[in-house]
PDB file of C-alpha atoms in Angstrom:
ATOM      1  CA  MET A 251     -21.133 -81.296  30.534  1.00  0.00           C
ATOM      2  CA  ASP A 252     -21.173 -77.796  32.028  1.00  0.00           C
ATOM      3  CA  ARG A 253     -22.593 -75.600  29.277  1.00  0.00           C
ATOM      4  CA  GLU A 254     -21.749 -72.290  30.963  1.00  0.00           C
ATOM      5  CA  PHE A 255     -18.170 -73.486  31.465  1.00  0.00           C
ATOM      6  CA  ILE A 256     -17.778 -74.347  27.761  1.00  0.00           C
ATOM      7  CA  ILE A 257     -19.190 -70.986  26.655  1.00  0.00           C
ATOM      8  CA  LYS A 258     -16.852 -69.146  29.041  1.00  0.00           C
ATOM      9  CA  ASN A 259     -13.881 -71.142  27.755  1.00  0.00           C
ATOM     10  CA  ALA A 260     -14.923 -70.493  24.155  1.00  0.00           C
ATOM     11  CA  LEU A 261     -14.750 -66.753  24.784  1.00  0.00           C
ATOM     12  CA  ILE A 262     -11.298 -67.119  26.364  1.00  0.00           C
ATOM     13  CA  PHE A 263     -10.179 -69.287  23.437  1.00  0.00           C
ATOM     14  CA  THR A 264     -11.352 -66.840  20.779  1.00  0.00           C
ATOM     15  CA  GLU A 265      -9.912 -63.832  22.594  1.00  0.00           C
ATOM     16  CA  LYS A 266      -6.472 -65.472  22.451  1.00  0.00           C
ATOM     17  CA  LEU A 267      -6.943 -66.701  18.881  1.00  0.00           C
ATOM     18  CA  PHE A 268      -7.843 -63.236  17.564  1.00  0.00           C
ATOM     19  CA  SER A 269      -5.209 -61.366  19.578  1.00  0.00           C
ATOM     20  CA  GLY A 270      -3.672 -58.692  17.353  1.00  0.00           C
ATOM     21  CA  GLU A 271      -6.270 -59.126  14.603  1.00  0.00           C
ATOM     22  CA  ASN A 272      -7.193 -55.737  13.116  1.00  0.00           C
ATOM     23  CA  SER A 273      -9.205 -56.579  10.016  1.00  0.00           C
ATOM     24  CA  GLY A 274     -12.612 -56.240  11.653  1.00  0.00           C
ATOM     25  CA  HIS A 275     -12.814 -60.008  12.192  1.00  0.00           C
ATOM     26  CA  ASP A 276     -11.601 -59.626  15.756  1.00  0.00           C
ATOM     27  CA  PHE A 277     -12.655 -60.728  19.226  1.00  0.00           C
ATOM     28  CA  GLU A 278     -14.961 -57.739  19.598  1.00  0.00           C
ATOM     29  CA  HIS A 279     -16.782 -58.830  16.438  1.00  0.00           C
ATOM     30  CA  THR A 280     -17.095 -62.316  17.919  1.00  0.00           C
ATOM     31  CA  VAL A 281     -18.633 -60.965  21.118  1.00  0.00           C
ATOM     32  CA  ARG A 282     -21.142 -58.804  19.240  1.00  0.00           C
ATOM     33  CA  VAL A 283     -22.203 -61.727  17.047  1.00  0.00           C
ATOM     34  CA  TYR A 284     -22.504 -63.966  20.108  1.00  0.00           C
ATOM     35  CA  LYS A 285     -24.696 -61.497  21.997  1.00  0.00           C
ATOM     36  CA  MET A 286     -26.889 -60.775  18.973  1.00  0.00           C
ATOM     37  CA  ALA A 287     -27.257 -64.458  18.073  1.00  0.00           C
ATOM     38  CA  VAL A 288     -28.395 -65.308  21.598  1.00  0.00           C
ATOM     39  CA  ARG A 289     -30.818 -62.378  21.483  1.00  0.00           C
ATOM     40  CA  LEU A 290     -32.264 -63.649  18.200  1.00  0.00           C
ATOM     41  CA  ALA A 291     -32.348 -67.243  19.475  1.00  0.00           C
ATOM     42  CA  GLU A 292     -34.524 -66.210  22.394  1.00  0.00           C
ATOM     43  CA  LYS A 293     -37.048 -64.621  20.034  1.00  0.00           C
ATOM     44  CA  GLU A 294     -36.914 -67.491  17.534  1.00  0.00           C
ATOM     45  CA  ASN A 295     -37.078 -70.312  20.121  1.00  0.00           C
ATOM     46  CA  ALA A 296     -33.701 -71.692  19.081  1.00  0.00           C
ATOM     47  CA  ASP A 297     -31.356 -73.723  21.306  1.00  0.00           C
ATOM     48  CA  PRO A 298     -29.342 -71.050  23.162  1.00  0.00           C
ATOM     49  CA  PHE A 299     -26.333 -73.306  23.808  1.00  0.00           C
ATOM     50  CA  ILE A 300     -25.833 -74.438  20.216  1.00  0.00           C
ATOM     51  CA  THR A 301     -26.447 -70.894  19.005  1.00  0.00           C
ATOM     52  CA  ALA A 302     -23.979 -69.399  21.480  1.00  0.00           C
ATOM     53  CA  LEU A 303     -21.122 -71.781  20.704  1.00  0.00           C
ATOM     54  CA  ALA A 304     -21.621 -71.591  16.943  1.00  0.00           C
ATOM     55  CA  ALA A 305     -21.611 -67.785  17.159  1.00  0.00           C
ATOM     56  CA  ILE A 306     -18.484 -67.627  19.312  1.00  0.00           C
ATOM     57  CA  LEU A 307     -16.592 -70.074  17.080  1.00  0.00           C
ATOM     58  CA  HIS A 308     -17.950 -68.939  13.706  1.00  0.00           C
ATOM     59  CA  ASP A 309     -14.733 -67.197  12.586  1.00  0.00           C
ATOM     60  CA  THR A 310     -12.169 -69.499  14.209  1.00  0.00           C
ATOM     61  CA  ASP A 311     -11.555 -71.262  10.883  1.00  0.00           C
ATOM     62  CA  ASP A 312     -12.435 -68.447   8.496  1.00  0.00           C
ATOM     63  CA  ALA A 313     -10.541 -68.977   5.243  1.00  0.00           C
ATOM     64  CA  LYS A 314      -9.514 -65.292   5.177  1.00  0.00           C
ATOM     65  CA  LEU A 315      -7.780 -65.647   8.549  1.00  0.00           C
ATOM     66  CA  PHE A 316      -6.964 -69.344   8.961  1.00  0.00           C
ATOM     67  CA  PRO A 317      -6.680 -70.897   5.477  1.00  0.00           C
ATOM     68  CA  GLU A 318      -4.773 -73.883   6.847  1.00  0.00           C
ATOM     69  CA  THR A 319      -7.639 -74.971   9.134  1.00  0.00           C
ATOM     70  CA  ALA A 320     -10.646 -73.734   7.146  1.00  0.00           C
ATOM     71  CA  GLY A 321     -11.391 -76.953   5.278  1.00  0.00           C
ATOM     72  CA  ASN A 322     -11.849 -79.197   8.303  1.00  0.00           C
ATOM     73  CA  LYS A 323     -12.782 -76.465  10.817  1.00  0.00           C
ATOM     74  CA  THR A 324      -9.894 -77.770  12.887  1.00  0.00           C
ATOM     75  CA  ASN A 325      -9.743 -74.981  15.469  1.00  0.00           C
ATOM     76  CA  ALA A 326     -13.445 -75.235  16.306  1.00  0.00           C
ATOM     77  CA  VAL A 327     -13.537 -79.050  16.358  1.00  0.00           C
ATOM     78  CA  CYS A 328     -10.454 -79.341  18.559  1.00  0.00           C
ATOM     79  CA  PHE A 329     -11.762 -76.760  21.018  1.00  0.00           C
ATOM     80  CA  LEU A 330     -15.141 -78.480  21.322  1.00  0.00           C
ATOM     81  CA  ARG A 331     -13.682 -81.941  21.837  1.00  0.00           C
ATOM     82  CA  GLU A 332     -11.079 -80.738  24.317  1.00  0.00           C
ATOM     83  CA  ASN A 333     -13.837 -79.058  26.329  1.00  0.00           C
ATOM     84  CA  GLY A 334     -16.099 -82.091  26.498  1.00  0.00           C
ATOM     85  CA  ALA A 335     -18.841 -81.145  24.036  1.00  0.00           C
ATOM     86  CA  ASP A 336     -21.076 -83.997  22.891  1.00  0.00           C
ATOM     87  CA  GLU A 337     -20.353 -85.309  19.399  1.00  0.00           C
ATOM     88  CA  GLU A 338     -23.948 -84.640  18.389  1.00  0.00           C
ATOM     89  CA  ASP A 339     -23.596 -81.010  19.467  1.00  0.00           C
ATOM     90  CA  ILE A 340     -20.237 -80.719  17.711  1.00  0.00           C
ATOM     91  CA  GLU A 341     -21.813 -81.906  14.471  1.00  0.00           C
ATOM     92  CA  LYS A 342     -24.601 -79.310  14.764  1.00  0.00           C
ATOM     93  CA  ILE A 343     -22.180 -76.486  15.581  1.00  0.00           C
ATOM     94  CA  ILE A 344     -19.754 -77.277  12.761  1.00  0.00           C
ATOM     95  CA  LYS A 345     -22.612 -77.481  10.273  1.00  0.00           C
ATOM     96  CA  ILE A 346     -23.715 -73.999  11.296  1.00  0.00           C
ATOM     97  CA  ILE A 347     -20.172 -72.650  10.955  1.00  0.00           C
ATOM     98  CA  LYS A 348     -19.905 -74.107   7.452  1.00  0.00           C
ATOM     99  CA  GLU A 349     -23.155 -72.443   6.418  1.00  0.00           C
ATOM    100  CA  VAL A 350     -22.719 -69.004   7.969  1.00  0.00           C
ATOM    101  CA  SER A 351     -20.542 -67.072   5.496  1.00  0.00           C
ATOM    102  CA  PHE A 352     -21.662 -64.814   2.687  1.00  0.00           C
ATOM    103  CA  ILE A 353     -20.152 -66.060  -0.582  1.00  0.00           C
ATOM    104  CA  GLY A 354     -22.392 -64.369  -3.131  1.00  0.00           C
ATOM    105  CA  THR A 355     -26.025 -64.321  -4.147  1.00  0.00           C
ATOM    106  CA  ASP A 356     -26.166 -68.118  -3.860  1.00  0.00           C
ATOM    107  CA  SER A 357     -24.878 -68.175  -0.280  1.00  0.00           C
ATOM    108  CA  PRO A 358     -26.331 -71.107   1.689  1.00  0.00           C
ATOM    109  CA  VAL A 359     -29.384 -70.658   3.866  1.00  0.00           C
ATOM    110  CA  PRO A 360     -28.717 -72.449   7.165  1.00  0.00           C
ATOM    111  CA  SER A 361     -30.736 -75.612   7.667  1.00  0.00           C
ATOM    112  CA  SER A 362     -31.438 -74.992  11.380  1.00  0.00           C
ATOM    113  CA  THR A 363     -33.065 -72.167  13.321  1.00  0.00           C
ATOM    114  CA  GLU A 364     -29.838 -71.868  15.344  1.00  0.00           C
ATOM    115  CA  GLY A 365     -27.841 -71.472  12.146  1.00  0.00           C
ATOM    116  CA  LYS A 366     -30.208 -68.821  10.867  1.00  0.00           C
ATOM    117  CA  CYS A 367     -29.775 -66.852  14.094  1.00  0.00           C
ATOM    118  CA  VAL A 368     -25.973 -67.018  13.862  1.00  0.00           C
ATOM    119  CA  GLN A 369     -25.925 -66.071  10.191  1.00  0.00           C
ATOM    120  CA  ASP A 370     -28.281 -63.153  10.823  1.00  0.00           C
ATOM    121  CA  ALA A 371     -26.179 -61.955  13.752  1.00  0.00           C
ATOM    122  CA  ASP A 372     -23.012 -62.095  11.649  1.00  0.00           C
ATOM    123  CA  ARG A 373     -24.703 -60.206   8.823  1.00  0.00           C
ATOM    124  CA  LEU A 374     -26.132 -57.577  11.150  1.00  0.00           C
ATOM    125  CA  ASP A 375     -22.595 -56.845  12.333  1.00  0.00           C
ATOM    126  CA  ALA A 376     -21.606 -56.211   8.710  1.00  0.00           C
ATOM    127  CA  ILE A 377     -24.092 -53.367   8.240  1.00  0.00           C
ATOM    128  CA  GLY A 378     -24.842 -50.099  10.016  1.00  0.00           C
ATOM    129  CA  ALA A 379     -22.255 -47.900  11.709  1.00  0.00           C
ATOM    130  CA  VAL A 380     -20.082 -50.727  12.997  1.00  0.00           C
ATOM    131  CA  GLY A 381     -20.369 -52.495   9.651  1.00  0.00           C
ATOM    132  CA  ILE A 382     -19.060 -49.399   7.869  1.00  0.00           C
ATOM    133  CA  ALA A 383     -16.092 -49.198  10.244  1.00  0.00           C
ATOM    134  CA  ARG A 384     -15.355 -52.905   9.800  1.00  0.00           C
ATOM    135  CA  THR A 385     -15.517 -52.585   6.025  1.00  0.00           C
ATOM    136  CA  PHE A 386     -12.860 -49.899   5.925  1.00  0.00           C
ATOM    137  CA  ALA A 387     -10.732 -51.707   8.518  1.00  0.00           C
ATOM    138  CA  PHE A 388     -10.775 -54.861   6.386  1.00  0.00           C
ATOM    139  CA  GLY A 389      -9.987 -52.952   3.208  1.00  0.00           C
ATOM    140  CA  ALA A 390      -7.024 -51.240   4.869  1.00  0.00           C
ATOM    141  CA  SER A 391      -5.737 -54.572   6.192  1.00  0.00           C
ATOM    142  CA  ARG A 392      -5.698 -55.867   2.584  1.00  0.00           C
ATOM    143  CA  GLY A 393      -4.121 -52.731   1.151  1.00  0.00           C
ATOM    144  CA  ARG A 394      -7.172 -51.794  -0.914  1.00  0.00           C
ATOM    145  CA  LYS A 395      -7.972 -48.325  -2.197  1.00  0.00           C
ATOM    146  CA  MET A 396     -10.931 -46.705  -0.474  1.00  0.00           C
ATOM    147  CA  TYR A 397     -12.550 -45.859  -3.780  1.00  0.00           C
ATOM    148  CA  ASP A 398     -11.746 -45.649  -7.468  1.00  0.00           C
ATOM    149  CA  PRO A 399     -14.587 -44.758  -9.864  1.00  0.00           C
ATOM    150  CA  ASP A 400     -12.789 -46.609 -12.657  1.00  0.00           C
ATOM    151  CA  ILE A 401     -13.021 -49.914 -10.765  1.00  0.00           C
ATOM    152  CA  LYS A 402     -16.631 -51.013 -11.003  1.00  0.00           C
ATOM    153  CA  PRO A 403     -18.354 -53.273  -8.445  1.00  0.00           C
ATOM    154  CA  LEU A 404     -19.277 -56.809  -9.457  1.00  0.00           C
ATOM    155  CA  LEU A 405     -23.047 -56.807  -8.997  1.00  0.00           C
ATOM    156  CA  ASN A 406     -25.248 -59.818  -8.166  1.00  0.00           C
ATOM    157  CA  ALA A 407     -22.270 -62.163  -8.252  1.00  0.00           C
ATOM    158  CA  SER A 408     -22.663 -65.876  -7.579  1.00  0.00           C
ATOM    159  CA  SER A 409     -20.115 -67.625  -5.369  1.00  0.00           C
ATOM    160  CA  LYS A 410     -18.079 -68.627  -8.440  1.00  0.00           C
ATOM    161  CA  ASP A 411     -17.414 -64.987  -9.323  1.00  0.00           C
ATOM    162  CA  TYR A 412     -17.625 -63.400  -5.865  1.00  0.00           C
ATOM    163  CA  LEU A 413     -14.740 -65.454  -4.490  1.00  0.00           C
ATOM    164  CA  LYS A 414     -12.399 -64.774  -7.430  1.00  0.00           C
ATOM    165  CA  GLN A 415      -9.358 -62.658  -6.699  1.00  0.00           C
ATOM    166  CA  ARG A 416      -9.618 -59.347  -8.557  1.00  0.00           C
ATOM    167  CA  GLU A 417      -8.669 -55.699  -8.289  1.00  0.00           C
ATOM    168  CA  ASN A 418     -11.221 -54.044  -6.049  1.00  0.00           C
ATOM    169  CA  THR A 419     -11.906 -51.166  -3.679  1.00  0.00           C
ATOM    170  CA  THR A 420     -13.369 -50.989  -0.215  1.00  0.00           C
ATOM    171  CA  PHE A 421     -16.320 -48.892  -1.345  1.00  0.00           C
ATOM    172  CA  ASN A 422     -17.356 -51.501  -3.911  1.00  0.00           C
ATOM    173  CA  HIS A 423     -18.035 -53.875  -1.018  1.00  0.00           C
ATOM    174  CA  PHE A 424     -21.155 -51.870  -0.196  1.00  0.00           C
ATOM    175  CA  TYR A 425     -22.640 -52.738  -3.593  1.00  0.00           C
ATOM    176  CA  GLU A 426     -21.266 -56.272  -3.862  1.00  0.00           C
ATOM    177  CA  LYS A 427     -22.393 -57.434  -0.429  1.00  0.00           C
ATOM    178  CA  LEU A 428     -23.568 -55.002   2.227  1.00  0.00           C
ATOM    179  CA  PHE A 429     -26.580 -53.559   0.409  1.00  0.00           C
ATOM    180  CA  LEU A 430     -27.803 -57.120  -0.225  1.00  0.00           C
ATOM    181  CA  LEU A 431     -27.809 -58.263   3.384  1.00  0.00           C
ATOM    182  CA  LYS A 432     -31.059 -56.719   4.605  1.00  0.00           C
ATOM    183  CA  GLY A 433     -32.932 -58.749   2.011  1.00  0.00           C
ATOM    184  CA  MET A 434     -31.045 -61.932   2.931  1.00  0.00           C
ATOM    185  CA  MET A 435     -31.934 -62.008   6.628  1.00  0.00           C
ATOM    186  CA  ASN A 436     -33.554 -65.254   7.749  1.00  0.00           C
ATOM    187  CA  THR A 437     -35.564 -64.147  10.777  1.00  0.00           C
ATOM    188  CA  ASP A 438     -38.197 -61.490  11.328  1.00  0.00           C
ATOM    189  CA  SER A 439     -36.258 -60.297  14.363  1.00  0.00           C
ATOM    190  CA  ALA A 440     -33.130 -59.638  12.301  1.00  0.00           C
ATOM    191  CA  ARG A 441     -35.060 -58.027   9.454  1.00  0.00           C
ATOM    192  CA  GLU A 442     -36.490 -55.511  11.908  1.00  0.00           C
ATOM    193  CA  ILE A 443     -33.030 -54.601  13.242  1.00  0.00           C
ATOM    194  CA  ALA A 444     -31.582 -54.469   9.727  1.00  0.00           C
ATOM    195  CA  GLU A 445     -33.996 -51.752   8.583  1.00  0.00           C
ATOM    196  CA  ASN A 446     -32.310 -48.880  10.449  1.00  0.00           C
ATOM    197  CA  ARG A 447     -28.800 -50.201   9.891  1.00  0.00           C
ATOM    198  CA  ASP A 448     -29.346 -50.493   6.149  1.00  0.00           C
ATOM    199  CA  LYS A 449     -30.859 -47.001   5.983  1.00  0.00           C
ATOM    200  CA  PHE A 450     -27.899 -45.499   7.858  1.00  0.00           C
ATOM    201  CA  MET A 451     -25.417 -47.304   5.612  1.00  0.00           C
ATOM    202  CA  ARG A 452     -27.084 -46.112   2.400  1.00  0.00           C
ATOM    203  CA  GLU A 453     -27.135 -42.525   3.666  1.00  0.00           C
ATOM    204  CA  PHE A 454     -23.429 -42.825   4.451  1.00  0.00           C
ATOM    205  CA  ALA A 455     -22.682 -44.150   0.949  1.00  0.00           C
ATOM    206  CA  ASP A 456     -24.586 -41.276  -0.656  1.00  0.00           C
ATOM    207  CA  GLU A 457     -22.737 -38.727   1.478  1.00  0.00           C
ATOM    208  CA  PHE A 458     -19.391 -40.412   0.762  1.00  0.00           C
ATOM    209  CA  LEU A 459     -19.880 -40.058  -2.997  1.00  0.00           C
ATOM    210  CA  LYS A 460     -21.028 -36.443  -2.703  1.00  0.00           C
ATOM    211  CA  GLU A 461     -17.963 -35.515  -0.649  1.00  0.00           C
ATOM    212  CA  TRP A 462     -15.635 -37.530  -2.885  1.00  0.00           C
ATOM    213  CA  ASN A 463     -16.920 -35.670  -5.925  1.00  0.00           C
ATOM    214  CA  GLY A 464     -16.829 -32.276  -4.179  1.00  0.00           C
ATOM    215  CA  GLU A 465     -20.602 -31.904  -4.213  1.00  0.00           C
ATOM    216  CA  ALA A 466     -21.104 -31.580  -0.446  1.00  0.00           C
TER     217      ALA A 466
END
């Protein structure tokens, strides 16, 4: 099994799969998560191959984008088998993918160091300057209002409530998820990176509200 060949093919596969995607869960997001996960894996002594593939494939069966394949992680499993990955590696990678998403305050903590690196990388891409841009891109793709002071955020929601369909705004996402992520990082390496990104994001949110209310 040629590990570099599989990683290269995984990038080609995801670039095609996410072609035309404009919700912030695009190929560019995949590449950033991949690069950050490998960077974290090096510091955390995680397996770089498992980390890389799990990062590249982490959104290929996301329920928001591919509801028909999300349950069995069909896209990821088929790619791995077609490209000659070992069954043991496939099992590890799929487990990471199943554990990576934020679904509320009771989101799973990955059981492996590789999974923790991928989850941290994904969460780092949700905060900071790029995270802000992705948040508004996703909200626009779902037809959400930017902000409505009469629609209150659902704070400290468990998965049962977080995943419920409800009227919401893009700005509420900062309070429902993004401001929680710094404290939910798994690795010291990610926590260090998250500090500045979280600070920038909170300053943006404060400025947004001041401008919205005509105070700045």
